[in-house]
């Protein structure tokens, strides 16, 4: 078998499955991406040139599609070079979210194509119009959001089969698309991601946190509204006042990954710090910026209360890893979280829009950590049973690739 993985930021969701496929005898695995990537055993990584971006004068409904077209064109050119050198994949796995998958069918008409679809946009029931909840979605926004799916719709027509990570993400797609799509999560390596026996974390100010400290944690690639950063920050004054020993560790960068920057300029962190002012004891609130994955495991292993809030949107890996680390997750009662966390069984759920609920849950968790021991253990069991990489998710994904490569229709689209 000859396999090609295409992802702008490879390896991303293909981190485990690409080398697993490469370990098979008589299998050649190539990867194509824009950015430099770590070396994976058995995987030859190639890069395509960064695409041109669209013009300022393009209709705003079409800007994302124009950018996707430029990217798809660059990927197609790189694919043609591969074809001229004699490489034609039997199976092609692609994340088409930025346009990479638009023209691959035109380069390799006979290849079997399995695309990873992350999110289908609608103006009702998802991220659009969720925050603030009382603000109606204007018709101009609804029209723009509909056009965000143009790239996905073209790729759905070009691919043989699709897959997505969770049932809720699957539910967002049109019914005809769901009939050609499986639910397979990329998996959590629970042998590696587990609570450390004696974790320590040195904070930017030099203080060392250890097991038993009252540590409140929050993680986001970007500190932004989509991941509930404002709600979390507004909960902190009450937490710090009621728990004088609490230390708050906030991991993430200032640049938003979803949504936009504040209209006033600056970052959301700066906006919230200015809003809360002297109500925050900044000697106990620690912003680490982006950190390494081993350091992230130490943060989660130290956590006495981990807050994870999200719009109805793509579920973060960090929440599942927190559960695998036996952290007590205080999550938003939004559909992506509710698919995994049952309130009072393997975590706690609060209203995304209610900082006072977040604060109350955190304060109770810090006051009586022993009362939540069973919830922590149940959280890890949930990840082991439903999202374990080696025993569940990776075998499912390899089976799905085999089915598509063989030209067979996978038996059960809903999966999961």
C-alpha positions as a printed NumPy array, in Angstrom:
array([[  0.   ,   0.   ,   0.   ],
       [  1.063,   3.553,  -0.747],
       [ -0.53 ,   6.129,   1.554],
       [ -0.428,   9.92 ,   1.56 ],
       [ -1.444,  12.128,   4.509],
       [ -2.203,  15.785,   3.787],
       [ -2.495,  18.33 ,   6.587],
       [ -1.34 ,  21.953,   6.781],
       [  0.16 ,  21.325,  10.236],
       [  1.08 ,  17.648,   9.89 ],
       [  1.177,  15.477,  11.977],
       [ -1.732,  16.969,  14.018],
       [ -4.57 ,  14.39 ,  14.067],
       [ -2.405,  11.939,  12.095],
       [  0.384,  11.805,  14.688],
       [ -0.277,   8.179,  15.639],
       [ -1.978,   6.641,  12.622],
       [  0.643,   7.634,  10.02 ],
       [  3.578,   5.852,  11.738],
       [  1.307,   2.926,  12.657],
       [  0.524,   2.446,   8.981],
       [  4.222,   2.839,   8.108],
       [  5.11 ,  -0.05 ,  10.441],
       [  3.243,  -2.463,   8.207],
       [  5.354,  -4.419,   5.727],
       [  5.302,  -3.281,   2.101],
       [  3.713,   0.052,   3.013],
       [  5.026,   3.441,   1.89 ],
       [  3.782,   6.491,   3.806],
       [  4.271,  10.092,   2.699],
       [  2.995,  13.257,   4.345],
       [  2.41 ,  16.632,   2.742],
       [  2.082,  19.842,   4.745],
       [  2.94 ,  23.518,   4.691],
       [  4.892,  23.746,   7.937],
       [  7.993,  21.997,   9.213],
       [  7.208,  18.93 ,  11.305],
       [  8.897,  16.553,  13.691],
       [ 10.215,  13.364,  12.13 ],
       [  7.911,  10.372,  12.525],
       [  9.335,   6.862,  12.069],
       [  8.73 ,   5.503,   8.59 ],
       [  6.996,   8.664,   7.348],
       [  8.573,  10.832,   4.645],
       [  7.436,  14.416,   5.19 ],
       [  7.27 ,  16.834,   2.24 ],
       [  6.231,  20.475,   2.194],
       [  4.219,  22.588,  -0.215],
       [  4.798,  26.302,  -0.702],
       [  2.826,  28.765,   1.401],
       [ -0.158,  29.974,  -0.614],
       [ -1.067,  33.499,  -1.608],
       [ -3.84 ,  35.071,   0.423],
       [ -6.992,  36.566,  -1.032],
       [ -7.515,  40.183,  -1.989],
       [ -8.966,  42.795,   0.348],
       [-11.608,  43.585,  -2.25 ],
       [-13.047,  40.065,  -2.321],
       [-16.617,  39.788,  -1.052],
       [-16.358,  38.933,   2.623],
       [-18.583,  35.869,   2.221],
       [-16.003,  34.477,  -0.219],
       [-12.698,  35.315,   1.465],
       [-12.281,  31.966,   3.198],
       [-13.139,  30.092,   0.001],
       [-10.669,  32.241,  -1.971],
       [ -7.91 ,  31.449,   0.53 ],
       [ -8.85 ,  27.768,   0.401],
       [ -8.619,  27.857,  -3.396],
       [ -5.104,  29.317,  -3.311],
       [ -4.049,  26.649,  -0.796],
       [ -5.679,  23.862,  -2.762],
       [ -3.827,  25.043,  -5.848],
       [ -0.459,  24.877,  -4.067],
       [ -1.228,  21.391,  -2.773],
       [ -2.296,  20.27 ,  -6.244],
       [  1.002,  21.545,  -7.679],
       [  2.971,  19.608,  -5.059],
       [  0.836,  16.533,  -5.76 ],
       [  1.538,  16.814,  -9.499],
       [  5.268,  16.873,  -8.739],
       [  4.863,  13.663,  -6.753],
       [  2.888,  12.126,  -9.59 ],
       [  5.557,  13.056, -12.119],
       [  8.113,  11.309,  -9.9  ],
       [  6.039,   8.127, -10.058],
       [  4.119,   8.305,  -6.768],
       [  0.392,   7.64 ,  -6.824],
       [ -1.332,   6.816,  -3.514],
       [ -3.665,   3.879,  -3.069],
       [ -5.278,   5.753,  -0.174],
       [ -5.129,   9.462,   0.598],
       [ -6.026,  10.838,   4.066],
       [ -6.594,  14.582,   4.155],
       [ -7.768,  17.284,   6.558],
       [ -9.458,  19.624,   4.052],
       [-10.333,  22.417,   6.481],
       [ -8.032,  24.997,   4.869],
       [ -8.549,  23.885,   1.252],
       [ -5.901,  21.167,   0.862],
       [ -8.425,  18.639,  -0.394],
       [-10.095,  20.66 ,  -3.114],
       [ -8.187,  19.416,  -6.169],
       [ -6.537,  16.137,  -5.14 ],
       [ -9.235,  14.149,  -6.954],
       [ -8.24 ,  15.938, -10.148],
       [ -4.596,  14.907,  -9.691],
       [ -5.315,  11.284,  -8.725],
       [ -8.774,  10.323, -10.067],
       [ -8.394,   6.668,  -9.047],
       [ -7.053,   7.106,  -5.494],
       [ -9.292,   6.228,  -2.547],
       [ -9.794,   9.34 ,  -0.429],
       [-10.648,   9.505,   3.271],
       [-11.123,  13.067,   4.54 ],
       [-11.21 ,  14.25 ,   8.148],
       [-14.051,  16.743,   8.617],
       [-13.829,  18.777,  11.785],
       [-16.804,  21.13 ,  11.854],
       [-19.812,  22.121,   9.755],
       [-20.982,  25.669,  10.345],
       [-24.592,  26.676,  10.914],
       [-26.147,  29.86 ,  12.248],
       [-28.277,  27.934,  14.776],
       [-27.252,  25.553,  17.555],
       [-23.497,  25.914,  17.32 ],
       [-20.859,  28.518,  18.023],
       [-22.541,  31.305,  16.05 ],
       [-24.93 ,  33.27 ,  18.248],
       [-23.945,  31.409,  21.416],
       [-22.198,  34.279,  23.187],
       [-23.898,  36.496,  24.147],
       [-26.971,  34.231,  24.103],
       [-29.465,  37.08 ,  23.885],
       [-27.939,  38.592,  20.722],
       [-29.859,  37.458,  17.598],
       [-27.864,  36.368,  14.562],
       [-28.295,  38.955,  11.832],
       [-29.114,  37.821,   8.297],
       [-25.761,  39.089,   7.032],
       [-23.941,  36.809,   9.497],
       [-26.195,  33.854,   8.679],
       [-25.394,  34.229,   4.979],
       [-21.655,  34.514,   5.657],
       [-21.741,  31.421,   7.888],
       [-23.528,  29.398,   5.215],
       [-20.729,  30.23 ,   2.792],
       [-18.09 ,  29.012,   5.253],
       [-19.114,  25.472,   4.277],
       [-18.396,  25.878,   0.567],
       [-14.946,  24.273,   0.879],
       [-16.336,  21.339,   2.898],
       [-19.179,  20.763,   0.454],
       [-16.783,  20.577,  -2.489],
       [-14.533,  18.186,  -0.573],
       [-17.442,  16.009,   0.525],
       [-18.254,  15.538,  -3.143],
       [-14.623,  14.708,  -3.997],
       [-13.842,  12.283,  -1.167],
       [-14.907,   8.643,  -0.967],
       [-15.605,   8.733,   2.769],
       [-15.252,  11.043,   5.735],
       [-14.715,  10.839,   9.453],
       [-14.932,  13.173,  12.413],
       [-13.949,  12.964,  16.074],
       [-17.178,  13.061,  18.094],
       [-20.861,  12.262,  17.697],
       [-21.789,  15.899,  18.246],
       [-19.458,  17.064,  15.475],
       [-20.977,  14.348,  13.271],
       [-24.491,  15.622,  14.089],
       [-23.698,  19.083,  12.711],
       [-23.388,  17.844,   9.105],
       [-26.329,  17.452,   6.683],
       [-28.008,  14.042,   6.789],
       [-26.708,  13.041,   3.352],
       [-23.145,  13.807,   4.479],
       [-23.547,  11.891,   7.766],
       [-24.395,   8.81 ,   5.688],
       [-20.841,   8.962,   4.272],
       [-18.999,   9.678,   7.479],
       [-17.735,   7.668,  10.47 ],
       [-17.067,   8.809,  14.029],
       [-13.551,   7.876,  15.128],
       [-11.612,   9.945,  17.641],
       [ -7.847,  10.238,  17.15 ],
       [ -7.364,   8.834,  20.652],
       [ -5.593,   9.524,  23.934],
       [ -2.453,   7.549,  24.777],
       [ -3.475,   6.6  ,  28.309],
       [ -0.212,   4.732,  28.894],
       [  1.652,   8.033,  28.579],
       [ -1.015,  10.514,  29.668],
       [ -1.702,   9.631,  33.29 ],
       [ -1.352,  11.289,  36.668],
       [  2.292,  11.708,  37.653],
       [  3.252,  10.303,  41.095],
       [  5.198,  13.352,  42.363],
       [  4.496,  16.268,  40.034],
       [  6.202,  19.628,  40.414],
       [  5.846,  22.849,  38.449],
       [  8.12 ,  25.875,  38.63 ],
       [  6.086,  29.004,  37.948],
       [  7.371,  32.033,  36.019],
       [  7.946,  33.827,  39.355],
       [ 10.099,  30.957,  40.662],
       [  7.552,  29.46 ,  43.029],
       [  7.344,  25.653,  42.944],
       [  3.932,  23.972,  43.104],
       [  3.712,  20.447,  44.495],
       [  1.164,  17.726,  45.109],
       [ -1.407,  18.82 ,  47.691],
       [ -1.316,  22.525,  46.812],
       [ -4.642,  24.159,  45.95 ],
       [ -4.019,  24.48 ,  42.222],
       [ -6.713,  25.718,  39.847],
       [ -5.891,  25.157,  36.174],
       [ -7.121,  26.493,  32.845],
       [ -5.701,  25.549,  29.42 ],
       [ -6.309,  26.955,  25.959],
       [ -4.107,  27.264,  22.876],
       [ -5.48 ,  30.794,  22.745],
       [ -6.948,  32.626,  25.74 ],
       [-10.199,  33.612,  24.039],
       [-14.004,  33.69 ,  24.369],
       [-14.538,  30.481,  22.344],
       [-12.858,  28.557,  25.181],
       [-14.54 ,  30.523,  27.956],
       [-11.565,  32.584,  29.064],
       [-13.663,  35.646,  30.04 ],
       [-16.046,  33.515,  32.139],
       [-13.127,  31.849,  33.881],
       [-11.366,  35.134,  34.622],
       [-14.565,  36.664,  36.03 ],
       [-14.838,  33.705,  38.412],
       [-11.36 ,  34.26 ,  39.855],
       [-12.008,  37.113,  42.328],
       [-14.503,  34.974,  44.289],
       [-12.229,  31.92 ,  44.15 ],
       [ -9.188,  33.822,  45.382],
       [-11.159,  35.562,  48.124],
       [-12.731,  32.356,  49.487],
       [ -9.626,  30.171,  49.116],
       [ -6.612,  32.214,  50.336],
       [ -4.176,  29.377,  49.561],
       [ -5.343,  28.858,  45.98 ],
       [ -2.868,  29.253,  43.121],
       [ -4.202,  29.682,  39.569],
       [ -2.213,  28.378,  36.581],
       [ -3.352,  29.572,  33.146],
       [ -1.732,  27.961,  30.097],
       [ -2.044,  29.419,  26.605],
       [ -1.045,  32.182,  24.245],
       [ -2.562,  35.599,  23.65 ],
       [ -3.365,  35.098,  19.968],
       [ -6.877,  33.687,  19.459],
       [ -7.145,  30.436,  17.511],
       [-10.91 ,  30.756,  17.047],
       [-12.936,  33.911,  16.729],
       [-11.371,  37.328,  16.602],
       [ -9.225,  39.676,  18.625],
       [-10.903,  42.314,  20.822],
       [-12.304,  45.258,  18.873],
       [-10.536,  47.576,  21.298],
       [ -7.173,  46.093,  20.313],
       [ -4.728,  44.179,  22.478],
       [ -5.42 ,  40.663,  23.752],
       [ -8.305,  39.137,  25.696],
       [ -5.908,  38.642,  28.599],
       [ -5.181,  42.364,  28.69 ],
       [ -8.873,  43.219,  28.386],
       [ -9.859,  40.973,  31.305],
       [ -6.99 ,  42.073,  33.52 ],
       [ -8.015,  45.692,  32.979],
       [-11.673,  44.879,  33.661],
       [-10.994,  43.036,  36.92 ],
       [ -8.228,  45.326,  38.112],
       [ -7.58 ,  45.224,  41.862],
       [-10.157,  42.45 ,  42.359],
       [ -7.447,  40.017,  41.235],
       [ -4.505,  39.057,  43.43 ],
       [ -2.002,  38.72 ,  40.607],
       [  0.603,  37.214,  42.941],
       [ -1.56 ,  34.066,  42.815],
       [ -2.546,  34.127,  39.132],
       [  0.183,  32.717,  36.892],
       [  0.19 ,  32.979,  33.08 ],
       [  2.655,  30.442,  31.677],
       [  2.148,  31.11 ,  27.972],
       [  2.438,  28.047,  25.755],
       [  4.39 ,  25.193,  27.352],
       [  5.734,  21.772,  26.353],
       [  3.555,  18.692,  26.53 ],
       [  5.504,  17.168,  29.479],
       [  5.033,  20.433,  31.395],
       [  1.349,  20.309,  30.538],
       [  1.11 ,  16.852,  32.093],
       [  2.669,  18.228,  35.283],
       [  0.089,  21.033,  35.341],
       [ -2.78 ,  18.565,  34.966],
       [ -1.329,  16.171,  37.546],
       [ -1.144,  19.013,  40.081],
       [ -4.636,  20.273,  39.37 ],
       [ -7.143,  20.262,  42.207],
       [ -9.786,  21.8  ,  39.926],
       [ -9.466,  22.069,  36.141],
       [-11.868,  24.445,  34.401],
       [-12.773,  23.709,  30.781],
       [-15.348,  25.931,  29.091],
       [-16.227,  25.951,  25.412],
       [-18.79 ,  27.227,  22.945],
       [-20.707,  24.477,  21.105],
       [-17.677,  23.778,  18.92 ],
       [-14.851,  21.286,  18.371],
       [-13.915,  19.529,  21.633],
       [-10.352,  20.214,  22.83 ],
       [ -7.778,  17.464,  23.332],
       [ -6.848,  19.166,  26.627],
       [-10.149,  18.233,  28.278],
       [ -9.729,  14.548,  27.474],
       [ -6.103,  14.635,  28.625],
       [ -7.175,  16.312,  31.866],
       [ -9.612,  13.46 ,  32.491],
       [ -6.931,  10.893,  31.659],
       [ -4.772,  12.595,  34.302],
       [ -7.586,  12.119,  36.864],
       [ -8.125,  15.861,  37.082],
       [-11.479,  17.037,  38.383],
       [-12.908,  18.751,  35.306],
       [-15.407,  21.541,  35.881],
       [-16.808,  21.856,  32.378],
       [-19.409,  23.905,  30.568],
       [-22.82 ,  22.299,  30.074],
       [-22.473,  22.58 ,  26.304],
       [-23.044,  19.676,  23.871],
       [-19.39 ,  18.793,  23.104],
       [-18.616,  18.502,  26.832],
       [-21.875,  16.746,  27.706],
       [-21.026,  13.991,  25.231],
       [-18.138,  13.016,  27.53 ],
       [-18.915,  14.339,  31.028],
       [-21.956,  13.36 ,  33.058],
       [-22.461,  15.798,  35.903],
       [-21.625,  14.224,  39.251],
       [-20.361,  10.957,  37.755],
       [-17.069,  11.736,  36.019],
       [-16.891,  15.523,  36.362],
       [-18.952,  18.618,  37.11 ],
       [-20.953,  20.785,  34.708],
       [-21.707,  24.497,  35.016],
       [-23.378,  27.186,  32.932],
       [-20.839,  28.607,  30.474],
       [-22.274,  32.094,  30.975],
       [-22.309,  32.01 ,  34.798],
       [-18.921,  32.844,  36.386],
       [-20.549,  32.552,  39.797],
       [-21.308,  28.871,  39.097],
       [-17.719,  28.301,  38.008],
       [-16.451,  29.939,  41.209],
       [-18.807,  27.993,  43.471],
       [-17.812,  24.651,  41.91 ],
       [-14.101,  25.408,  42.19 ],
       [-14.392,  26.559,  45.811],
       [-16.22 ,  23.368,  46.795],
       [-13.631,  21.239,  44.999],
       [-10.765,  22.962,  46.818],
       [-12.499,  22.743,  50.185],
       [-13.197,  18.997,  50.017],
       [-10.806,  17.316,  47.564],
       [-11.413,  13.855,  49.054],
       [-15.122,  14.091,  48.152],
       [-14.269,  14.061,  44.442],
       [-11.813,  11.167,  44.404],
       [-14.337,   8.805,  42.787],
       [-15.178,  11.375,  40.091],
       [-11.497,  11.694,  39.216],
       [-11.122,   7.941,  38.864],
       [-14.318,   7.723,  36.83 ],
       [-12.969,  10.449,  34.527],
       [ -9.938,   8.353,  33.678],
       [-12.089,   5.244,  33.202],
       [-14.192,   7.162,  30.687],
       [-11.117,   8.   ,  28.617],
       [ -9.695,   4.472,  28.838],
       [-12.999,   2.879,  27.836],
       [-14.015,   5.282,  25.051],
       [-10.921,   7.108,  23.809],
       [ -7.913,   4.879,  24.477],
       [ -5.453,   5.2  ,  21.617],
       [ -3.925,   1.731,  21.405],
       [ -6.93 ,  -0.384,  22.345],
       [ -9.746,   1.479,  20.657],
       [ -9.197,   4.552,  18.484],
       [ -6.08 ,   3.615,  16.522],
       [ -7.397,   0.145,  15.55 ],
       [-10.694,   1.734,  14.488],
       [ -8.944,   4.309,  12.321],
       [ -6.64 ,   1.724,  10.732],
       [ -9.657,  -0.461,   9.971],
       [-11.413,   2.526,   8.409],
       [ -8.4  ,   3.298,   6.207],
       [ -8.28 ,  -0.352,   5.106],
       [-11.974,  -0.344,   4.225],
       [-11.695,   2.829,   2.151],
       [ -8.46 ,   1.67 ,   0.484],
       [-10.189,  -1.557,  -0.544],
       [-13.103,   0.337,  -2.052],
       [-15.579,  -0.995,   0.497],
       [-18.253,   1.071,   2.173],
       [-17.606,   1.062,   5.945],
       [-20.257,  -0.971,   7.715],
       [-21.496,   1.6  ,  10.241],
       [-21.213,   5.308,   9.535],
       [-22.204,   6.548,  13.043],
       [-19.494,   4.537,  14.828],
       [-17.897,   6.106,  17.899]])
